[in-house]
Coordinates of C-alpha atoms and ligand atoms in Angstrom, one line a residue:
X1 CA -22.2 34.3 -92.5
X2 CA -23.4 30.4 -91.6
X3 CA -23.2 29.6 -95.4
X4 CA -24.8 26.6 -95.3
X5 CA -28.0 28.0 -93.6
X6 CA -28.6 30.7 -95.9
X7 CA -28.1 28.1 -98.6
X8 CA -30.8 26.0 -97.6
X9 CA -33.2 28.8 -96.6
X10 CA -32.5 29.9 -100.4
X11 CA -32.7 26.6 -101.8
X12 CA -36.4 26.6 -99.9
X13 CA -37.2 30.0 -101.4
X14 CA -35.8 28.6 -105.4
X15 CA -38.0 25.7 -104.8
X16 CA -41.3 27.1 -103.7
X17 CA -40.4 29.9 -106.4
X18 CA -40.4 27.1 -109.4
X19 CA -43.6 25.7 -107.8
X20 CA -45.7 28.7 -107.1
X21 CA -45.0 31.1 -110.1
X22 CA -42.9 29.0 -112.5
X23 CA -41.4 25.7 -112.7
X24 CA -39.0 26.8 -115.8
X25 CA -37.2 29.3 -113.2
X26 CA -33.7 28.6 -113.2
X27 CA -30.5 30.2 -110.9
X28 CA -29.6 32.8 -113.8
X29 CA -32.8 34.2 -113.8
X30 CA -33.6 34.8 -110.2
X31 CA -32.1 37.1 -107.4
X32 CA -31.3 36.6 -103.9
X33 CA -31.5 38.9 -101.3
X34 CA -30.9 38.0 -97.2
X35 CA -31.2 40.3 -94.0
X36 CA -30.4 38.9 -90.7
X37 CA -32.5 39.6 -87.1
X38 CA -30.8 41.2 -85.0
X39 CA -30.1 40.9 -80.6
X40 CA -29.1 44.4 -79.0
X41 CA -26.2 44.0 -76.5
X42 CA -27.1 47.0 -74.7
X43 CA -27.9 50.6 -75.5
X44 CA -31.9 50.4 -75.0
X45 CA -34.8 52.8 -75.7
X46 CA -32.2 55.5 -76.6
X47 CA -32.2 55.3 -80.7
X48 CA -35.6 57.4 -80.6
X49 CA -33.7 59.4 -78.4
X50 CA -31.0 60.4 -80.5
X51 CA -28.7 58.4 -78.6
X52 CA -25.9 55.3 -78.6
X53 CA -26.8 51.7 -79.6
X54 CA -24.6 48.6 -79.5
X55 CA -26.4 45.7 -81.2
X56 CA -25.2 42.7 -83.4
X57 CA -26.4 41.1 -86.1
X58 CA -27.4 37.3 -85.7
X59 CA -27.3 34.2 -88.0
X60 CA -30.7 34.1 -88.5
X61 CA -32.2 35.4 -91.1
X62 CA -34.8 36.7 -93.9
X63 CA -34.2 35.5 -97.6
X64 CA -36.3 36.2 -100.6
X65 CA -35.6 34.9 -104.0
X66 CA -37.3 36.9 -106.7
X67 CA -37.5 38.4 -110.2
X68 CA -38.8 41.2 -112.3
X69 CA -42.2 40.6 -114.2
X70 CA -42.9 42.8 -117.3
X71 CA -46.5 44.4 -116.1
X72 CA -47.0 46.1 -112.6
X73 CA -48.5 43.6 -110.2
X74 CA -46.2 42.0 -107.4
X75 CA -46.8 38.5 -106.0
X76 CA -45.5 37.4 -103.0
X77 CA -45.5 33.9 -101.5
X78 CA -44.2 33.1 -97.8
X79 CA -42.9 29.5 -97.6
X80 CA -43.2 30.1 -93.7
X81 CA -47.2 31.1 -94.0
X82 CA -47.7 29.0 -97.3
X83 CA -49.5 31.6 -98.3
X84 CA -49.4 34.2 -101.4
X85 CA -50.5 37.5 -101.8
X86 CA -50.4 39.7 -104.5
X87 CA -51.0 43.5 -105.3
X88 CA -50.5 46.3 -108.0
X89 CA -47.9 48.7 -107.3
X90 CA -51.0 51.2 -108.3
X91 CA -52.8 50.1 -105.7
X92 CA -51.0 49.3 -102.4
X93 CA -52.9 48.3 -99.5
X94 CA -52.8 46.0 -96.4
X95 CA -53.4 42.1 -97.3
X96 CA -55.7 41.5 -94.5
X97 CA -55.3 37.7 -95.1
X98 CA -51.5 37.8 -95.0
X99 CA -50.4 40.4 -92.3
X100 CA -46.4 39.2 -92.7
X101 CA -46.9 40.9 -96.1
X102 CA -47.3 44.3 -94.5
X103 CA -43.4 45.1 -94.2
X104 CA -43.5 44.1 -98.1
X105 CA -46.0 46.9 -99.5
X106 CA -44.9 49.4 -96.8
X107 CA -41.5 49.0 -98.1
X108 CA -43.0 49.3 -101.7
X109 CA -44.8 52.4 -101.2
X110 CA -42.2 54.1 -98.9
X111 CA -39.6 53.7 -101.8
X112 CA -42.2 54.9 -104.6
X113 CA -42.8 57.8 -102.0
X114 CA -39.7 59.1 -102.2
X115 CA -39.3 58.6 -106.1
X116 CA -38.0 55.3 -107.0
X117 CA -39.5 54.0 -110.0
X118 CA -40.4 50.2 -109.2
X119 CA -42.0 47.5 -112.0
X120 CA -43.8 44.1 -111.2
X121 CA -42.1 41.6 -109.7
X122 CA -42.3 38.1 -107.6
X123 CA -40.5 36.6 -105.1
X124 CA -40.6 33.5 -102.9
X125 CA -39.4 34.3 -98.9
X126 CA -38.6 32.3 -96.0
X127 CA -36.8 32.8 -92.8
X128 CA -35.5 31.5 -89.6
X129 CA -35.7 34.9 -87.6
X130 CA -37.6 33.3 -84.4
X131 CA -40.8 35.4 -85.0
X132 CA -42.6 37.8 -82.1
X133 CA -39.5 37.1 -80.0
X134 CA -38.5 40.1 -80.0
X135 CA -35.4 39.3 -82.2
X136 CA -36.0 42.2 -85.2
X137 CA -37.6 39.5 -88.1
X138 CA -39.9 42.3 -89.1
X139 CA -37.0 44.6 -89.4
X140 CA -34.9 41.7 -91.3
X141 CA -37.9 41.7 -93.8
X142 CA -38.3 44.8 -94.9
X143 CA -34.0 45.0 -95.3
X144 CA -34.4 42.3 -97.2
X145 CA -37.2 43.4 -99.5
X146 CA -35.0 46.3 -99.4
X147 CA -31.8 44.6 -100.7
X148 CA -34.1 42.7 -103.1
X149 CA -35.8 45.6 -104.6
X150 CA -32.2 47.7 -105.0
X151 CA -30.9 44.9 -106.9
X152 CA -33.6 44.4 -109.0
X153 CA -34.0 47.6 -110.1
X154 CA -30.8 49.3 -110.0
X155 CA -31.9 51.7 -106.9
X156 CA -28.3 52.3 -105.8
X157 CA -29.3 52.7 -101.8
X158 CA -26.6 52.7 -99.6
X159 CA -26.8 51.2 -95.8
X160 CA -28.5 54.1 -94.7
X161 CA -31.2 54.9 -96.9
X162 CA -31.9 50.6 -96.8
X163 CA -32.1 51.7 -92.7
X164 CA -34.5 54.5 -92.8
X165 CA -36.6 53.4 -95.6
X166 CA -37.1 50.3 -94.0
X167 CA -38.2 52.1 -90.3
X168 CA -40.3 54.3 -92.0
X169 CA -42.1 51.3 -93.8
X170 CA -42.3 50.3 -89.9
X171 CA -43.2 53.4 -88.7
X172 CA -46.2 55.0 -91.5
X173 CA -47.4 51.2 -92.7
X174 CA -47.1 49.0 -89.7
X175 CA -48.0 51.7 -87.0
X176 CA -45.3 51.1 -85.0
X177 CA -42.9 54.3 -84.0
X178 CA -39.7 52.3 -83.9
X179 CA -36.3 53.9 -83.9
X180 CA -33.8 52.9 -86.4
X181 CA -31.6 50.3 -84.4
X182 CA -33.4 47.2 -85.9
X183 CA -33.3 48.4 -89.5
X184 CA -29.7 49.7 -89.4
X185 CA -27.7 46.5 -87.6
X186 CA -29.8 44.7 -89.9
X187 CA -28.9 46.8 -92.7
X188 CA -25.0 47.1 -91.7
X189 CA -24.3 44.5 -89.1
X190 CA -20.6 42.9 -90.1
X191 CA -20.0 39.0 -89.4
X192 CA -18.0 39.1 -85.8
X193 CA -18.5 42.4 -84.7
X194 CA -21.2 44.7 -83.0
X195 CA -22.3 47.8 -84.4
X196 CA -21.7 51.1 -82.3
X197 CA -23.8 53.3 -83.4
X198 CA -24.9 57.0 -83.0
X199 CA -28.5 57.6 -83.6
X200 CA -28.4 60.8 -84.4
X201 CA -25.4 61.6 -87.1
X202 CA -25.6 57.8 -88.0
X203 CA -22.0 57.8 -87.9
X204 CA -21.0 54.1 -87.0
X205 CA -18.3 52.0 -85.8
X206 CA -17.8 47.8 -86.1
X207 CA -17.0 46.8 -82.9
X208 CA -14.9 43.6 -83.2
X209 CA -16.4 41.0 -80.6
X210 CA -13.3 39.8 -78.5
X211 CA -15.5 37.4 -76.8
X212 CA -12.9 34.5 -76.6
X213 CA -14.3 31.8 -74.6
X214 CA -18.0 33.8 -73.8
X215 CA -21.2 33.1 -76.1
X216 CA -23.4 35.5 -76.8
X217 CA -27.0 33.5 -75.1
X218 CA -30.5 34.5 -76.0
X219 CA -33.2 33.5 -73.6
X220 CA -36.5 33.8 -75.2
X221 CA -39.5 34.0 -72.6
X222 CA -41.9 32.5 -74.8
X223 CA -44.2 36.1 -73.6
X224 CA -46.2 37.4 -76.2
X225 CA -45.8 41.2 -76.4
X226 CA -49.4 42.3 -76.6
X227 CA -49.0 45.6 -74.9
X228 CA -45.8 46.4 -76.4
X229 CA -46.9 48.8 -79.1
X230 CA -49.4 51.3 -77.1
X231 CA -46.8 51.1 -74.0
X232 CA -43.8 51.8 -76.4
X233 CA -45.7 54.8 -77.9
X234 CA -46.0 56.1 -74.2
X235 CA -42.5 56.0 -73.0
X236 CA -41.8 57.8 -76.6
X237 CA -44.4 60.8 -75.5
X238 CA -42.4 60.7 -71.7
X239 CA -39.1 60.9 -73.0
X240 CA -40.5 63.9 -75.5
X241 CA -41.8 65.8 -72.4
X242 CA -38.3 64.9 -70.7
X243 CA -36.5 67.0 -73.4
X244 CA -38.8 69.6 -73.3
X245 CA -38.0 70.1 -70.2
X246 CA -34.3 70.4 -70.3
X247 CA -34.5 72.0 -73.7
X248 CA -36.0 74.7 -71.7
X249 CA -33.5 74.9 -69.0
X250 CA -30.6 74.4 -71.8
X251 CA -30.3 75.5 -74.5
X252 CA -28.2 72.7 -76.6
X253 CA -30.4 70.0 -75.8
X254 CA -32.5 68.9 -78.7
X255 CA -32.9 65.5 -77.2
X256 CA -32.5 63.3 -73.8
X257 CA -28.9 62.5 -75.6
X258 CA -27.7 65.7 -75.2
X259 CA -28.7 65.7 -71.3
X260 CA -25.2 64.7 -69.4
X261 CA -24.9 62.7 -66.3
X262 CA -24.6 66.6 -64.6
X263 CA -27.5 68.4 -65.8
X264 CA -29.4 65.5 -65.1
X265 CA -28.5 66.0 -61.1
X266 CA -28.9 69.8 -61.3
X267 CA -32.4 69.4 -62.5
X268 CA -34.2 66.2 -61.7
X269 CA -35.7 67.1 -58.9
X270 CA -37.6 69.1 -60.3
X271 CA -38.9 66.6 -63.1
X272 CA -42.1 65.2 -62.2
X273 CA -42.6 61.5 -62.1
X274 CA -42.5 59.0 -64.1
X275 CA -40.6 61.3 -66.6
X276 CA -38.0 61.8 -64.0
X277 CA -36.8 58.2 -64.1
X278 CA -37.8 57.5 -67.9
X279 CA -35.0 60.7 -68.4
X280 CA -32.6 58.7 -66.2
X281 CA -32.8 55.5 -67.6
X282 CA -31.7 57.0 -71.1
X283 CA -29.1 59.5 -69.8
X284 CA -27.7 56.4 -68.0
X285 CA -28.0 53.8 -70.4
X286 CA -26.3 56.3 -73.4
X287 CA -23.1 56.4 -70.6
X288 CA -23.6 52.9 -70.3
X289 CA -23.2 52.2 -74.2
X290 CA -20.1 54.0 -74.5
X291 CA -18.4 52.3 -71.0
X292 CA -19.5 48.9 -72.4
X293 CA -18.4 49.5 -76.3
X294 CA -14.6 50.6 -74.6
X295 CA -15.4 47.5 -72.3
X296 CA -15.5 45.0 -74.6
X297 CA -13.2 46.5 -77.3
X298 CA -11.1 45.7 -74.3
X299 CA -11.8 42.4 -73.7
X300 CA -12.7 43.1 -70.4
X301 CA -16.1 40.9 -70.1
X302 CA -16.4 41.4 -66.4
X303 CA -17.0 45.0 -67.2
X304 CA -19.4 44.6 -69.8
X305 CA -21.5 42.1 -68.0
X306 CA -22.0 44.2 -65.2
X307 CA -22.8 47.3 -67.5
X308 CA -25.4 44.9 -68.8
X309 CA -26.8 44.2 -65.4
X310 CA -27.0 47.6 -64.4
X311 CA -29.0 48.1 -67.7
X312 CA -31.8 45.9 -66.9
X313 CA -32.3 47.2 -63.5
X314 CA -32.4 50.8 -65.0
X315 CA -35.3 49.0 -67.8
X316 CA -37.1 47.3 -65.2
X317 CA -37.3 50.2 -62.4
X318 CA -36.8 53.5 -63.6
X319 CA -37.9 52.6 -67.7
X320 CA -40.6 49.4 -66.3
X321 CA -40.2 48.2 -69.4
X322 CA -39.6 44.5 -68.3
X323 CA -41.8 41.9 -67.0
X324 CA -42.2 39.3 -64.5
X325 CA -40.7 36.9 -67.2
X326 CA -37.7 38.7 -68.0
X327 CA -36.7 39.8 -64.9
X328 CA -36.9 36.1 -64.3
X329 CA -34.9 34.3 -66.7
X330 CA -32.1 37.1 -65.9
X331 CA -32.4 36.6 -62.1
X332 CA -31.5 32.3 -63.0
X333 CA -29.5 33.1 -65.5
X334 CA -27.8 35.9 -63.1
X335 CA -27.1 33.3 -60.7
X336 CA -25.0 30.4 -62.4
X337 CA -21.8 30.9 -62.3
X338 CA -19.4 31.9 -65.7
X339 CA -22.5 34.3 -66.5
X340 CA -21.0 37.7 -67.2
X341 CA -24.1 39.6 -67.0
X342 CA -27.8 39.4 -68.7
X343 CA -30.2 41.6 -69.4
X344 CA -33.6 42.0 -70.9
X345 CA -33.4 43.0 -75.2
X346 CA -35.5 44.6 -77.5
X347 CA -38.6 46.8 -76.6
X348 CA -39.2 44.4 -73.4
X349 CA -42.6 43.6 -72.2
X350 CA -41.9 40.3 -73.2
X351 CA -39.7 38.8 -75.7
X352 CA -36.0 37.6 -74.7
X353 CA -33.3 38.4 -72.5
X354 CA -29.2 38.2 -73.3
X355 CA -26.7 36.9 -71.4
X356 CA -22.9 36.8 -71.8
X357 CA -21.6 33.8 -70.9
X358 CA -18.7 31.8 -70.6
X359 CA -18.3 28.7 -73.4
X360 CA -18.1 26.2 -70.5
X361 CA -21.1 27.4 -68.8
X362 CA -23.6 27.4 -71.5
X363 CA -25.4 24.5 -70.8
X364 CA -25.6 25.1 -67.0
X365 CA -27.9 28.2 -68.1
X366 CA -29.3 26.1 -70.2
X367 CA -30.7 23.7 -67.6
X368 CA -30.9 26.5 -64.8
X369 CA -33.9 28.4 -67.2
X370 CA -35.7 25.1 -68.3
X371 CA -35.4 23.8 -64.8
X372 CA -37.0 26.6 -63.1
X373 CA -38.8 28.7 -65.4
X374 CA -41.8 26.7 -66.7
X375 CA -42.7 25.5 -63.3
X376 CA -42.9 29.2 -62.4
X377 CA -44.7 30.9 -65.5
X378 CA -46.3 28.0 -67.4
X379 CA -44.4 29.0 -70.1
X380 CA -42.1 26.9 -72.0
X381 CA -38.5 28.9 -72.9
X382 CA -36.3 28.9 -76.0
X383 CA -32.1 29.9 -75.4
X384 CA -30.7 30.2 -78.2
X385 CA -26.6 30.7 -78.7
X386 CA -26.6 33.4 -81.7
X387 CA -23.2 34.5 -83.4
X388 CA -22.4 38.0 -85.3
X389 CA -23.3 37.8 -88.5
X390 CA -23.0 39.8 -91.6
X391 CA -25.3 42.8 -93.0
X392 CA -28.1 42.1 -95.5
X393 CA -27.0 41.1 -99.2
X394 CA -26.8 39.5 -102.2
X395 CA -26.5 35.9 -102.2
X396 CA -24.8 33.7 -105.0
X397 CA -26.9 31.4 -105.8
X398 CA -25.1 29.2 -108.4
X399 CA -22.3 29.5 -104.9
X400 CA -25.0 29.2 -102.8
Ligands
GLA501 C1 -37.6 48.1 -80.6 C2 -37.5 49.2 -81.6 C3 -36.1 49.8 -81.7 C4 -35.7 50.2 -80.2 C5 -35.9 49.0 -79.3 C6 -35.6 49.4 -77.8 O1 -36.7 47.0 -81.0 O2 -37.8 48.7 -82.9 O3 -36.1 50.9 -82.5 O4 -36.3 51.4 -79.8 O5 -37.2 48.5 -79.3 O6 -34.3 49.7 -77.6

């Protein structure tokens, strides 16, 4: 964990906490709670199909600095929006002025859904989880509401409950049909390591990252995701019809993860399109997670950077979940030399890529995407160099 960041993000929250709701506040009265974003190394669009992801967690992160109140309303102010919104836990519904507090109530009702008894409370939040990039901030504020809420009152979740309520929050209040990657790595996500994990069982392993002299680069396109959502919800209905299929033909499979490399060639041809090559993009990309997780447990970068390129050809032409802009920034970032491999992240459509990349040629992407990119797309890109961090948690704040 980048100690000093969090610090400062919590210092922000304690601050606009004593200003907004009450300057006596001190350290011993307040809690902290953090979530980080999260980048996914490879492994996409399989999680809704009960299959392998392999994402980290980044230092970047969601912090929220609260305490109980004795009645049943709960006040929220984002230092980010400078804005407050409040709401009785009676009565939870959508802020229409403050949107970001969406993730907060859904994660409010989902928990009193399922039984949790919840009192008042207020908290101050701010972040540094680069927003609509693609890079999980959503998912790193509702784990953090999450993390807030347990400690608060005493709700004893464990990683996996903090996962799945927070994707459901996601998935009934937000109206997006996410899987559980975001949530989980956000959730579980351990400081140097990525996070293997099986969609299905939820079994997971920590990875440790033996990236020596490679960096883990994030290109963000600077593309907004507008048809993300309705697009996502589509390839979810295509991969469903996909494992109807084979579920008919087979009778183990319960989902596209359960369709091997071999029953895949006995039967495509009789798949119609597109649901042929949405099927082989997962089936694919599941093999691909397990190669690249042995891959780099190896240290064998080569390997893993071409797995990665393979997975972004398999997104862009059999998934076409990419984009003129990612395709791009992989294509110039493909092409300077000590790049591994790179690949679009995320739900695509927009949002960033990730490249592995040797220490020493870091900048050369650098200047490769800003030299050729704008020119070409009018859009002005972001790379960031992210680490893995830790899970979501309590912060100290008298350590802090
Ligand atoms: C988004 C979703 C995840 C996952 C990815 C694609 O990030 O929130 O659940 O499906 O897209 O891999």
């Amino acid at each position: 964990m980048d100690q000093e960041r969090t610090a400062r993000l919590a210092a922000r929250c304690v601050e606009a906490f004593q200003r907004r709701f009450d300057p006596g506040a001190t350290f011993d009265g307040l809690t902290a709670a953090r979530a980080p974003g999260r980048v996914n190394l490879i492994g996409e669009h399989t999680d809704y199909n009960d299959g392998f992801v392999f994402p980290m967690a980044i230092d970047r992160e969601v912090v929220m600095v609260g305490r109980r109140r004795a009645d049943d309303t709960v006040r929220l102010y984002s230092v980010d929006y400078d804005q407050e919104s409040v709401f009785e836990l009676s009565r939870v519904e959508p802020d229409l002025g403050a949107r970001w507090s969406d993730y907060v109530w859904g994660v409010v009702q989902v928990l009193q859904e399922a039984g949790f008894r919840l009192g008042g409370f207020e908290a101050a939040i701010a972040g540094d989880v680069p927003r609509g990039a693609g890079l999980s901030s959503s998912a790193a504020l509702e784990v953090s509401v999450l993390t807030l809420l347990d400690a608060l009152f005493d709700l004893g979740l464990d990683l996996v409950q903090k996962a799945r309520y927070g994707q459901r929050a996601e998935n009934q209040f937000v109206g997006v049909a996410c899987g559980i990657m975001d949530q989980f790595v956000s959730a579980a996500g351990k400081a140097g390591h990525g996070l293997f994990l099986d969609c299905r069982s939820l079994d997971y392993q920590h990875v440790p990252l033996h990236l020596e002299d490679a960096r883990v680069l994030v290109i963000d396109t600077r593309k907004s995701r507008e048809l993300a959502d309705s697009a996502y919800n589509a390839r979810r209905q295509e991969c469903q019809e996909g494992a109807a299929f084979f579920a008919r033909r087979i009778p183990e499979v319960r989902a596209l993860r359960d369709v091997t490399p071999e029953a895949f060639a006995a039967y495509e041809a009789e798949l119609p399109e597109p649901v042929r090559r949405r099927c082989r993009h997962v089936v694919t990309e599941c093999q691909r997670v397990l190669d690249g997780v042995k891959a780099l447990a190896a240290g064998d970068l080569e390997a893993f950077g071409r797995l990665m390129n393979a997975s972004h050809a398999s997104l862009r032409d059999d998934y076409e979940v990419s984009c003129r802009e990612l395709d791009l920034v992989v294509e110039i970032a493909s092409g300077v030399e000590g790049v591994y491999g790179a690949r679009m992240t995320g739900a695509g459509f927009g949002g960033c890529a990730v490249a592995l990349v040797h220490k020493e040629c870091v900048e050369a992407v650098r200047q490769a995407v800003c030299r050729r990119y704008p020119g070409e797309t009018g859009l002005t890109p972001e790379v960031y160099e992210f680490t893995a961090a830790e899970g979501a948690g309590i912060i100290d704040l008298a350590g802090a």
